[in-house]
XYZ file of C-alpha atoms in Angstrom:
628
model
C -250.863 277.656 -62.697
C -247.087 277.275 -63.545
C -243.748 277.637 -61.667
C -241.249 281.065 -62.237
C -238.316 279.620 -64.620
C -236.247 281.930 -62.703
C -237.811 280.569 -59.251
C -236.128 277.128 -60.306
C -232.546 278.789 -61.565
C -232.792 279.963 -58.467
C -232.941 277.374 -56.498
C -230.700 275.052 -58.425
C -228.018 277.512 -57.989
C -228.590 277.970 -53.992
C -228.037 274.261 -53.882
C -224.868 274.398 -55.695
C -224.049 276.828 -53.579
C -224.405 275.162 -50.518
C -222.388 271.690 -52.244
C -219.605 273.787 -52.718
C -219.801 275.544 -49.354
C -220.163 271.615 -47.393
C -217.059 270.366 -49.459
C -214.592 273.424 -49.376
C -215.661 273.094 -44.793
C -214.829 269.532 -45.026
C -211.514 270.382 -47.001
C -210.942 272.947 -44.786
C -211.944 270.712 -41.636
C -209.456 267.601 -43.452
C -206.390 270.324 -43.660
C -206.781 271.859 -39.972
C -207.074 267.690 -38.664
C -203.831 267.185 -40.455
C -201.694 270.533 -39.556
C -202.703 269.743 -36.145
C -201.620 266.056 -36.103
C -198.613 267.243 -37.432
C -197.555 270.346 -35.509
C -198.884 268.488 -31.797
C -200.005 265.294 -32.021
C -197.039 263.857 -34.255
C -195.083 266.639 -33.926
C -192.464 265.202 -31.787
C -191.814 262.385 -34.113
C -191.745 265.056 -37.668
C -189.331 266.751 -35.795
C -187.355 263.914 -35.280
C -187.318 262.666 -38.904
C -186.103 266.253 -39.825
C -183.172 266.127 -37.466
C -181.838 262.761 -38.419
C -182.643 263.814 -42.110
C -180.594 267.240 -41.875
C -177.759 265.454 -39.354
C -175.250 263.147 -39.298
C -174.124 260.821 -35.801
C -170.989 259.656 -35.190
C -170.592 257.248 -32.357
C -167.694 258.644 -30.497
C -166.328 254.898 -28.364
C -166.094 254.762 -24.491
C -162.978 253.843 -23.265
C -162.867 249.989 -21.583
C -162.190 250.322 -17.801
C -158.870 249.316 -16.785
C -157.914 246.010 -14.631
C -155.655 245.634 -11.862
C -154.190 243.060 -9.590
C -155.282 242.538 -6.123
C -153.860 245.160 -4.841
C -155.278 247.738 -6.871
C -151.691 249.403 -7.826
C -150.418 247.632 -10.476
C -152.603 247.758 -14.229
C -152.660 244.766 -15.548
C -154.891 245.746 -18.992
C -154.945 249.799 -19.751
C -156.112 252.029 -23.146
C -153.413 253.205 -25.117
C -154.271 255.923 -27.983
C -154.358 254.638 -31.428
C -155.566 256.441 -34.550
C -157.894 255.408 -37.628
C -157.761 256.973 -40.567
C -160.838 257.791 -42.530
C -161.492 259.335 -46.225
C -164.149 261.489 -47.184
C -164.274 260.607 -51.093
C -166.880 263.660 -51.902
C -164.291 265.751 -50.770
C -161.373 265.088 -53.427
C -161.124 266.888 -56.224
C -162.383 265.809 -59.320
C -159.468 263.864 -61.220
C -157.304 263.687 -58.419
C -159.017 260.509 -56.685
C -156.135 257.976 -58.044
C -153.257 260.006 -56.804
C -154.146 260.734 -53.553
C -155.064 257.338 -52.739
C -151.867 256.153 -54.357
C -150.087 258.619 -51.738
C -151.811 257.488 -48.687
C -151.476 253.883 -49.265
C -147.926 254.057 -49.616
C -148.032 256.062 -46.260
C -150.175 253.623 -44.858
C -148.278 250.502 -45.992
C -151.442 249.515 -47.671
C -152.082 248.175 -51.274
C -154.082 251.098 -53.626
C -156.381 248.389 -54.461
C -156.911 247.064 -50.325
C -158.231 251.257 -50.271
C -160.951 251.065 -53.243
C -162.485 248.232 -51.982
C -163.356 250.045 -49.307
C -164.067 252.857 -51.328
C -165.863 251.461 -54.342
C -166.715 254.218 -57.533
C -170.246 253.821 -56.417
C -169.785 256.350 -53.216
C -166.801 258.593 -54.781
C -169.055 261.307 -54.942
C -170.468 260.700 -51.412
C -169.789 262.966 -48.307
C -170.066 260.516 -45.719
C -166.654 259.046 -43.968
C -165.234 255.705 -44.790
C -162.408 254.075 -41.988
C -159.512 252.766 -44.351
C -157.182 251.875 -41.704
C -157.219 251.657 -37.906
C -154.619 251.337 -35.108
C -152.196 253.550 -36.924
C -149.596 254.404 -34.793
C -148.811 258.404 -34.481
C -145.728 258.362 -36.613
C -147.730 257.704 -39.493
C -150.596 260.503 -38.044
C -147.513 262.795 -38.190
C -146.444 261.655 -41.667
C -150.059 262.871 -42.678
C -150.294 265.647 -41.069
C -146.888 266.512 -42.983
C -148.200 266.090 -46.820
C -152.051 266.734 -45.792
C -151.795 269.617 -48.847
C -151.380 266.556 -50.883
C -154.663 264.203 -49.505
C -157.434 266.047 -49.319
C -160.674 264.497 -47.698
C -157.908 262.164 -45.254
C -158.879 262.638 -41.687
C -158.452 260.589 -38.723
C -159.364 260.249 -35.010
C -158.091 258.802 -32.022
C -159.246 255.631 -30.855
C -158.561 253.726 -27.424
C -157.226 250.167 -27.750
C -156.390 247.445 -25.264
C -152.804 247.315 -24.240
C -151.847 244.294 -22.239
C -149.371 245.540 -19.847
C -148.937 241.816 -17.982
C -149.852 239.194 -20.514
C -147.901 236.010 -20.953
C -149.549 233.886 -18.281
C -152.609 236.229 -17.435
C -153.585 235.851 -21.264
C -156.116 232.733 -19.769
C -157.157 234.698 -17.420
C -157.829 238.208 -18.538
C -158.822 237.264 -22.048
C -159.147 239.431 -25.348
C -161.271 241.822 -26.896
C -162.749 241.680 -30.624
C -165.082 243.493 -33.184
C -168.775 242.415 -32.381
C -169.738 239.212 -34.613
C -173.229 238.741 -36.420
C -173.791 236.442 -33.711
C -173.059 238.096 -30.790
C -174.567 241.398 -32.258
C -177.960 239.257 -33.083
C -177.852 238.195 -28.917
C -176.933 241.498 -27.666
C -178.267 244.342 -29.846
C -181.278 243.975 -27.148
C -178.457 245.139 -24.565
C -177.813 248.565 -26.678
C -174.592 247.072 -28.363
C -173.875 248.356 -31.935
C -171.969 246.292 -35.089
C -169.273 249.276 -34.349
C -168.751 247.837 -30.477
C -165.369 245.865 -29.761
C -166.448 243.265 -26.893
C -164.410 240.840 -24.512
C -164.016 237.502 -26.409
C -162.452 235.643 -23.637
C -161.632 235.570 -20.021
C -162.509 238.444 -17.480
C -162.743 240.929 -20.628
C -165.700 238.333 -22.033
C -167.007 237.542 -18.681
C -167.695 241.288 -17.417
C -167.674 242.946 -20.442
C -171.296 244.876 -19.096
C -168.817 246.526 -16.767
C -165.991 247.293 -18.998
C -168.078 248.866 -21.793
C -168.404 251.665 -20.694
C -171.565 254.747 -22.438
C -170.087 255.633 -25.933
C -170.413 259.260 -26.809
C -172.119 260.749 -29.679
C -170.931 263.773 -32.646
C -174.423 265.772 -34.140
C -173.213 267.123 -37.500
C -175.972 269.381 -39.758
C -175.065 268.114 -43.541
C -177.053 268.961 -46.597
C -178.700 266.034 -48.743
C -175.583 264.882 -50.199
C -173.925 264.908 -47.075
C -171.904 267.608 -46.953
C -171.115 269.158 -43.422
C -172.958 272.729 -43.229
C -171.800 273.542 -39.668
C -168.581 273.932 -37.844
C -170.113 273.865 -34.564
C -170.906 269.909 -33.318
C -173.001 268.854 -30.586
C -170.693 266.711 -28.498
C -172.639 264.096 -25.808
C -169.336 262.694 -24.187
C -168.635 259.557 -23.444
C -168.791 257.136 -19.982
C -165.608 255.067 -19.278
C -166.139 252.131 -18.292
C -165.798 250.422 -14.557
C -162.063 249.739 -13.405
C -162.110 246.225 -11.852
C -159.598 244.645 -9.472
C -158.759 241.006 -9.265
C -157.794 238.638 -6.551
C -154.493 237.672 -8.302
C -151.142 238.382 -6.902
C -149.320 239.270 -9.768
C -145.848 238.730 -7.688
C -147.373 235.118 -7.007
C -148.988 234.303 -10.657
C -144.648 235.926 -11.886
C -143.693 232.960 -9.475
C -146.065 230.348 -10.422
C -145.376 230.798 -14.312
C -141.380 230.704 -13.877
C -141.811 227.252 -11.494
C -143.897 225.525 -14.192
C -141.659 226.691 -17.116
C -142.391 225.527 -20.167
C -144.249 222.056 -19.673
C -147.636 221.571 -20.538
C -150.037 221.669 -17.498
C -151.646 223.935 -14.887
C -151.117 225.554 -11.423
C -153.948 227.171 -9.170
C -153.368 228.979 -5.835
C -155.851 230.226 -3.779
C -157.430 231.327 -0.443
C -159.301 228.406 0.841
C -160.731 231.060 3.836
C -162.575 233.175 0.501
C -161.892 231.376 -2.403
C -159.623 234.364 -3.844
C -157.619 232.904 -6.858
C -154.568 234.074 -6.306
C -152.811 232.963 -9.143
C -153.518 230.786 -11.951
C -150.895 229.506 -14.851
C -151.990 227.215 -17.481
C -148.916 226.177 -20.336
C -148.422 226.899 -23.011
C -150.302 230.624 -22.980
C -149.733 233.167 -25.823
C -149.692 237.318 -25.980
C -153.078 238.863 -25.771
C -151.388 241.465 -27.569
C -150.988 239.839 -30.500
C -154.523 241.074 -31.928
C -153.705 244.727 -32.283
C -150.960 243.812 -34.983
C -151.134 243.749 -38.081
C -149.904 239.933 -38.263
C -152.967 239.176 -36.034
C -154.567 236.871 -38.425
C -151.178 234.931 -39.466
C -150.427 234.637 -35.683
C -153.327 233.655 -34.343
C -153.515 230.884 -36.870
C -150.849 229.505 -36.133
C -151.375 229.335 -32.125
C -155.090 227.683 -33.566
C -152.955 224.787 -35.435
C -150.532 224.050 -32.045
C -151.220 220.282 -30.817
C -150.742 221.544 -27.367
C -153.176 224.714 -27.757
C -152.287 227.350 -26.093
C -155.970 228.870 -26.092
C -157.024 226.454 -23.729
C -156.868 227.692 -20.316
C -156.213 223.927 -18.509
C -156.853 224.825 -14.940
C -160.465 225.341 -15.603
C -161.098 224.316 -18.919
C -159.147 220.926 -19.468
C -160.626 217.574 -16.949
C -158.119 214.997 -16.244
C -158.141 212.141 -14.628
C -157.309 212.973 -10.326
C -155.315 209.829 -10.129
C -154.712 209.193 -6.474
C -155.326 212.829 -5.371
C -158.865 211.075 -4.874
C -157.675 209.190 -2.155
C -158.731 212.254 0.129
C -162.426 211.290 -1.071
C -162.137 207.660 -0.833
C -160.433 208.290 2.902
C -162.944 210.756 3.801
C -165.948 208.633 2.862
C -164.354 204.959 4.582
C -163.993 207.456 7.965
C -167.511 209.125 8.106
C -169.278 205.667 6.864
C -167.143 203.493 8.813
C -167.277 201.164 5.694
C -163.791 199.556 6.922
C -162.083 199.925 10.668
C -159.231 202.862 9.762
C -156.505 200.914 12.413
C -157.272 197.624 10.290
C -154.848 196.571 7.928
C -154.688 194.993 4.288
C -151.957 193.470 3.026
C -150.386 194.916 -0.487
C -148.022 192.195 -2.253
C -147.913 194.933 -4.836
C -151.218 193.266 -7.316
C -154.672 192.178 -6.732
C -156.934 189.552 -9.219
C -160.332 190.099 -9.845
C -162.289 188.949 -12.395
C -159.426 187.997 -14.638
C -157.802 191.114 -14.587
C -154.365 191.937 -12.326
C -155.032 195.256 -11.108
C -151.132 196.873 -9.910
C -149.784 198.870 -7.104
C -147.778 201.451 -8.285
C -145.282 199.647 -6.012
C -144.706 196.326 -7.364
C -143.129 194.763 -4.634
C -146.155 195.613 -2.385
C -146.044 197.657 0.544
C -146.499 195.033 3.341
C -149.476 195.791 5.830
C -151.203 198.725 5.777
C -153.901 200.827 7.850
C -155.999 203.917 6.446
C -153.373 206.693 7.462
C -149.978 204.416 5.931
C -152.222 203.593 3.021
C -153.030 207.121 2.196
C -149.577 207.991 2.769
C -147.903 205.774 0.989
C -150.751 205.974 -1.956
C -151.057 202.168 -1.495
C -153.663 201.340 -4.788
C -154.123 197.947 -3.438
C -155.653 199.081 -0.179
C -157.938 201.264 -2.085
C -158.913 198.954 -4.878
C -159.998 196.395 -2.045
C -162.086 198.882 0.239
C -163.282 200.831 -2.865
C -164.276 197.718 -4.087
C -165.875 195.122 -1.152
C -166.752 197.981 1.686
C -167.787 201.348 -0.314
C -168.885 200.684 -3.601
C -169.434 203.237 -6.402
C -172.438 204.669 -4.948
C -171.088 205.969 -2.429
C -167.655 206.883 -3.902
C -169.763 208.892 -6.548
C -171.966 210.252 -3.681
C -168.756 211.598 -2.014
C -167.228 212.821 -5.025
C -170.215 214.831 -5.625
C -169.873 216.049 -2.300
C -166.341 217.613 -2.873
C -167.841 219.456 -5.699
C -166.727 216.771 -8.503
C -168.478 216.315 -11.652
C -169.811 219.870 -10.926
C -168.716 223.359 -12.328
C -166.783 224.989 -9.981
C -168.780 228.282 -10.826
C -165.549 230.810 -11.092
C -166.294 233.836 -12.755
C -165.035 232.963 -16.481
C -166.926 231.879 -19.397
C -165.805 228.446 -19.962
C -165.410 225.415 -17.562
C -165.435 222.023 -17.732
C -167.406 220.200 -14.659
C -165.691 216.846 -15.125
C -167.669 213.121 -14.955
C -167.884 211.252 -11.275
C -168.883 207.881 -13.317
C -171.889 205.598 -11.812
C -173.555 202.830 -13.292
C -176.247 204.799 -14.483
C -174.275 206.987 -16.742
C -172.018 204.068 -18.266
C -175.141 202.166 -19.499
C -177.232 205.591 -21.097
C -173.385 206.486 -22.287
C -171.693 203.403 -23.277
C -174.808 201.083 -23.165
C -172.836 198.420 -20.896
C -173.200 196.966 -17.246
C -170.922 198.613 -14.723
C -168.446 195.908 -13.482
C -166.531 195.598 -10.495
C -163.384 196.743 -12.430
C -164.779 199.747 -13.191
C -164.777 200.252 -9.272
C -162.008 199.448 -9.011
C -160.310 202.048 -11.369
C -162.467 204.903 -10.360
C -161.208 204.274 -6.440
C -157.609 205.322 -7.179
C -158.778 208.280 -9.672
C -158.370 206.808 -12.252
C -161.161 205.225 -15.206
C -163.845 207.406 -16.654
C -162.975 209.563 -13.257
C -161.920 212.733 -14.262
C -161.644 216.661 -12.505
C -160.143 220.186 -13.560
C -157.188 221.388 -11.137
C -159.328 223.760 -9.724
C -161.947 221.228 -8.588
C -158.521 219.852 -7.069
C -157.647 222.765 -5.500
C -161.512 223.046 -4.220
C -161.062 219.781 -2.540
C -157.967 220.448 -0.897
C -159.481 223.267 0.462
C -162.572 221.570 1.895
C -160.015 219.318 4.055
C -158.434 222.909 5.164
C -161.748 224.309 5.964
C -163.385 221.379 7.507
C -165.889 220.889 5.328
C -166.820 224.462 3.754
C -165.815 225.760 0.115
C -166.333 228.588 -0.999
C -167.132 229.745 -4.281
C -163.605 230.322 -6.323
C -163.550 233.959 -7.901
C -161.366 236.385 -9.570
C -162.635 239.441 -9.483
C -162.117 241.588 -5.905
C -163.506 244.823 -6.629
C -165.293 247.304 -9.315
C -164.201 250.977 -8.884
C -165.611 253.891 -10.421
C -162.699 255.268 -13.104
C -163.024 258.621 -12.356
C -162.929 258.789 -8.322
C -161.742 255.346 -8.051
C -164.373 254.797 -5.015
C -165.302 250.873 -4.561
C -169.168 250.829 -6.312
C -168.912 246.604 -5.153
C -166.521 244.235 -3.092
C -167.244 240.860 -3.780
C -167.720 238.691 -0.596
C -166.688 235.190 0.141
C -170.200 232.534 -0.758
C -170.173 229.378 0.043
C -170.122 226.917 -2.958
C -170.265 223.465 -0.824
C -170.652 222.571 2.779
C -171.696 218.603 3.289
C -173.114 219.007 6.998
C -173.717 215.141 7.177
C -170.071 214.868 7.455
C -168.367 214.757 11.222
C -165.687 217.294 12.228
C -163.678 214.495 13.934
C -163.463 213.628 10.761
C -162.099 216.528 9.115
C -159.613 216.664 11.481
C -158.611 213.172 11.103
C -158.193 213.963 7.588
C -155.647 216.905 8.238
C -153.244 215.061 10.434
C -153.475 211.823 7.611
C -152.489 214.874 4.652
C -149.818 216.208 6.964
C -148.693 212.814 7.250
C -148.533 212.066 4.225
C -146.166 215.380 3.723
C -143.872 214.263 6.543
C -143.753 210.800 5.774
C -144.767 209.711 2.707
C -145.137 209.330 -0.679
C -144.747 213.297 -1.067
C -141.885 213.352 1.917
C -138.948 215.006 -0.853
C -138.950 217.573 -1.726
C -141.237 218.744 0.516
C -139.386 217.955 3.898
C -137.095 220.779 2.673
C -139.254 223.517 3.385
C -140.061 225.372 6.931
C -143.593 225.599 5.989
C -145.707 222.389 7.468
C -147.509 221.135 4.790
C -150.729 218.473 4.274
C -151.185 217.045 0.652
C -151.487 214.302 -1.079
C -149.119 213.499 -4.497
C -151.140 211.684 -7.799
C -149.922 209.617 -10.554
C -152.041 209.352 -13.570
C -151.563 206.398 -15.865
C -152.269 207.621 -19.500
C -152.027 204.581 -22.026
C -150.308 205.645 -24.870
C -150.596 209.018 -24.490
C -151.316 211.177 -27.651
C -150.353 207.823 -30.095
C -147.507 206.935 -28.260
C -146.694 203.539 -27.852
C -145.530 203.526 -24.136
C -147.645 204.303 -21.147
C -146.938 208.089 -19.350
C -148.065 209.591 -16.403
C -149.536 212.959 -15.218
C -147.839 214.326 -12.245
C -150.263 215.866 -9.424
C -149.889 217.527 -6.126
C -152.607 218.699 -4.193
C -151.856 220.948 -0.835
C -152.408 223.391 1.951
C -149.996 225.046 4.095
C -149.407 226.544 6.529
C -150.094 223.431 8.123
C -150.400 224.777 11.437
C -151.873 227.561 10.826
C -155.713 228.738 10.925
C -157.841 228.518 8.407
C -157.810 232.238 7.172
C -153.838 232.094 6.607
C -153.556 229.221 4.636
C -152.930 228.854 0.853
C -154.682 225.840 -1.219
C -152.403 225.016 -4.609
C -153.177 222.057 -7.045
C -151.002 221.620 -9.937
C -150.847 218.973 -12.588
C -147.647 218.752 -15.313
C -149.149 216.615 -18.028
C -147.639 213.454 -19.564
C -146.881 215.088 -22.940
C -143.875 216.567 -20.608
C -141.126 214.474 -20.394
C -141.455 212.404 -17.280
C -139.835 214.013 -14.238
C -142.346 214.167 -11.222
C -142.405 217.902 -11.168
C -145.525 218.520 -9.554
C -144.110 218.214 -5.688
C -141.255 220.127 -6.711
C -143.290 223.009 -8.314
C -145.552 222.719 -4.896
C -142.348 223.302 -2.965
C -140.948 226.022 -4.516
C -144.807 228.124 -4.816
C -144.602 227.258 -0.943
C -141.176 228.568 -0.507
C -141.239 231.698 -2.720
C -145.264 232.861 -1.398
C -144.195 232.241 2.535
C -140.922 233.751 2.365
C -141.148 236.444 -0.307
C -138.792 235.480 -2.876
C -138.477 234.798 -6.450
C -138.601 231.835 -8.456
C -134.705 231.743 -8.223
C -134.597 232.798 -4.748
C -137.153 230.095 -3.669
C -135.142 227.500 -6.161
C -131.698 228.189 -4.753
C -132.504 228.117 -1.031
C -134.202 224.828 -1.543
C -131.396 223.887 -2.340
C -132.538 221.816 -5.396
C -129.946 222.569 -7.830
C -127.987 219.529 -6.090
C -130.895 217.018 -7.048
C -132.196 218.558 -10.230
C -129.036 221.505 -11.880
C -129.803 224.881 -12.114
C -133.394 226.598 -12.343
C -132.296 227.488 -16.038
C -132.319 223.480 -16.712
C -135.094 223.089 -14.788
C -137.252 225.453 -17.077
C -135.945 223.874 -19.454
């Protein structure tokens, strides 16, 4: 028996069949998977891809928040409108590129060239904006606007820039702002900053730049593939300003504290000892913040880069010196709580000691006779100090004290750069200079002086630790933060404490007042100080700098630590430290500056005011000499 033929065609084409019917299912099956991947599960993100394919973003910037002085009524840094101007090269006519460029550079004050860099031949064609120029002032926007016939595809915008309404000495404080780096951008993209962000570079702008930023807004465009804009009608997400923040300085006291230093090289720091407010803080020479929205920023800047005295350098923070015999308040502190050495028993200065082959000097050559703790302080008798420092405290405990004051530690104020200073020890001088400490070194570091060395606001931090018996609190410089648009206080920044030694006595803080007001009344620092009302307690310093900056004579730092009022509490009292460095020609100006701060903060008057009814023009000529 055989099989149909036709039985088998049959078959062969069922199966056929039924192949083509499995693969066009799975096809079918394939396709619906992938329309429904793309229309649900993936949908979102298509959709996405299509919008930022058919739009175009521009970044519309926040405006900084503003800064104010303590009392919240005076700005210290606003926004100003400035304009940049931007060319859409897609949008000149063909031929005419050269001529309209030509036009707006001359408008601009630009070179043709300076333009097609920025606009290479590569992206003449190309609909998307390029910035040419920015902070153009609005008498060149209007010379535009006047011959915009003649430069088609110019545009520009208004942009907010800094304007430093107080700068001179506040540039230290307040600081700059700057076009984001590579660095910075690398370290803070993470943070949502752009490479189109300007951010603080310096000072408070640097240091709370996260509150200044403010939420930039953003411009949704619909442009075909080559760019070109197809609607009229943006979508506008408008920008946050940022926070407004208040300081703690005095502007009426920092106008004071700038005119009394003048023009030497040095620092001055007043503040509240009861909060650590810094009222006012002058470091000289300083230089105009405002300098970086010309257009001689570079050239300028430069050149304040290549000053020997650097006026960058913010000296009250930044800039350790040595405390001279301002660190007799340690030394005197540490002898009473210890009892190292009887305070009513008395060394003799002839005006030199010998040790160890050296002659170590008084700063009074003759000697000052016998002395007890309180004349010694006083009178800033180095011999007493060398001996005590030297045969009944020793460096441990002088460097345990120091510590204890806050030395050799940063004084944590909100900026971004400090220097903590060095309280020397044995340990550090042989992993440092790979020697044995010596008695000489003692010696040196128990008048201030030797590897020894603080910042004036450490200074002004241990000043105020004798005012507060025993506490310090943590300097700072910013009061408040207010919100820009209802100007409600979002945070108030409250007094912390930064240091408070409880193994130390109060007897002995109060011993330590009367010996400072002494020392005011009688004393080394007894003119110009006994001129004022105000009762005063500080303690004057005199830093020996050999051959200072390649000189070939010895100079000398002038320092004056204080507090008034003397009798006063706590909570009323004003802490200043200033320093005039020995580049200055010598003149002692540190007690005078004291004096007239004192005078012109507790009686409400200028520089001159304070100057003239101090009556100092008959020791010193006229404040215009002085500032000299």
């Amino acid at each position: 028996m055989f099989n149909n033929p036709d039985d088998n065609s049959d078959i062969e084409k069922n199966f056929k069949l039924l192949i083509l019917i499995i693969i066009l299912s799975i096809l079918f099956i394939i396709y619906a998977f992938k329309l429904l991947s793309m229309q649900v599960i993936n949908g979102e993100r298509y959709r996405t891809q299509s919008k930022n394919i058919s739009s175009r973003v521009t970044t519309i910037p926040a405006q900084r928040g503003e800064i104010f002085d303590r009392n919240a009524n005076m700005p210290l840094v606003v926004n100003t409108e400035s304009f940049t101007v931007s060319v859409t090269p897609g949008e000149i006519p063909s031929g005419r590129y050269d001529s309209v460029m030509s036009k707006l550079a001359q408008i601009l004050g630009m070179k043709k060239s300076d333009i097609d860099i920025k606009i290479p031949k590569s992206i003449r064609r190309s609909f998307q904006s390029k910035t040419v120029k920015s902070n153009v002032p609005f008498s060149i926007i209007s010379n535009i606007a006047e011959n915009l016939n003649d430069l088609p595809g110019v545009s520009w915008e208004s942009t907010p820039i800094r304007n430093y309404v107080e700068s001179g000495s506040l540039s230290h404080i307040i600081g700059y702002v700057g076009d984001i780096s590579e660095e910075e951008y690398t370290q803070m993209y993470n943070r949502g900053y752009d490479k189109q962000r300007q951010i603080g570079k310096t000072g408070i702008e640097k240091q709370y730049d996260h509150l200044l930023q403010g939420i930039p807004g953003q411009e949704s465009r619909t442009v075909d593939v080559r760019g070109r804009v197809l609607s009229d009608a943006p979508v506008v997400i408008e920008p946050q300003m940022g926070k407004n923040l208040v300081l703690t300085i005095d502007t009426k006291i920092q106008e004071l504290v700038e005119k009394t230093l003048g023009e030497r090289v040095g620092a001055s720091v007043v503040l509240k000892p009861s909060t650590g407010e810094v009222l006012a803080m002058v470091s000289y020479p300083f230089y105009d913040t405002n300098l970086f929205n010309r257009d001689t920023a570079a050239e300028e800047y430069n050149a304040l880069r290549n000053d020997k005295n650097n006026p960058f350098l913010n000296r009250a923070v930044m800039t350790s010196y040595p405390p001279a015999s301002t660190f007799k308040i340690v030394m005197s502190t540490a002898l009473l709580q210890e009892k190292a050495f009887p305070s009513a028993q008395k060394i003799e200065c002839a005006g030199r000691i010998f040790y160890g082959g050296h002659t170590y000097h008084c700063h009074q050559k003759w000697g000052h006779g016998w002395l007890d703790l309180k004349g010694a302080l006083a009178e800033s008798c180095d011999v007493y100090y060398y001996t005590v420092g030297r045969d009944s405290l020793g460096i441990e405990k002088i460097a345990e004290y120091a510590r204890k004051f806050g030395l050799g530690q940063s004084a944590q104020i909100d900026l971004p750069s400090q220097a903590s200073g060095l309280v020397p020890t044995p340990v550090w001088k042989e992993r440092t200079r790979h020697s044995s400490w010596v008695g000489g070194d003692t010696i040196s570091v128990s008048i201030g002086q030797g590897d020894l060395t603080a910042t004036p606001l450490q200074l002004a931090n241990m000043v105020a630790m004798v005012s507060n018996k025993g506490t310090v609190y943590k300097p700072h410089l910013l009061k408040e933060v207010r919100d820009p648009v209802t100007n409600e206080v979002v945070e108030e920044i409250k007094p912390q404490v930064l240091h408070h030694p409880e193994d130390i006595d109060e007897e002995v803080w109060t011993e330590m007042q009367q010996y400072l007001h002494y020392t005011a009344t009688d004393g080394s620092a007894k003119f110009p100080l006994e001129l004022l009302k105000t009762q005063i307690a500080c303690k004057t310093g005199t830093g020996e700098v050999d051959k200072y900056k390649n000189s070939k004579e010895n100079h000398w730092h002038s320092w004056l630590v204080a507090y008034a009022p003397y009798d006063a509490p706590p909570e009323e009292r004003i802490c200043i430290a200033t320093i005039v460095e020995a580049v200055n020609k010598w003149e002692w100006w540190a007690p005078y500056a004291t004096c007239i701060i004192f005078q012109g903060i507790f009686e409400d008057q200028t520089y001159e005011e304070a100057y003239e009814a101090l009556k100092l023009g008959r020791y010193l000529g006229t404040p215009a000499t002085r500032r000299d």
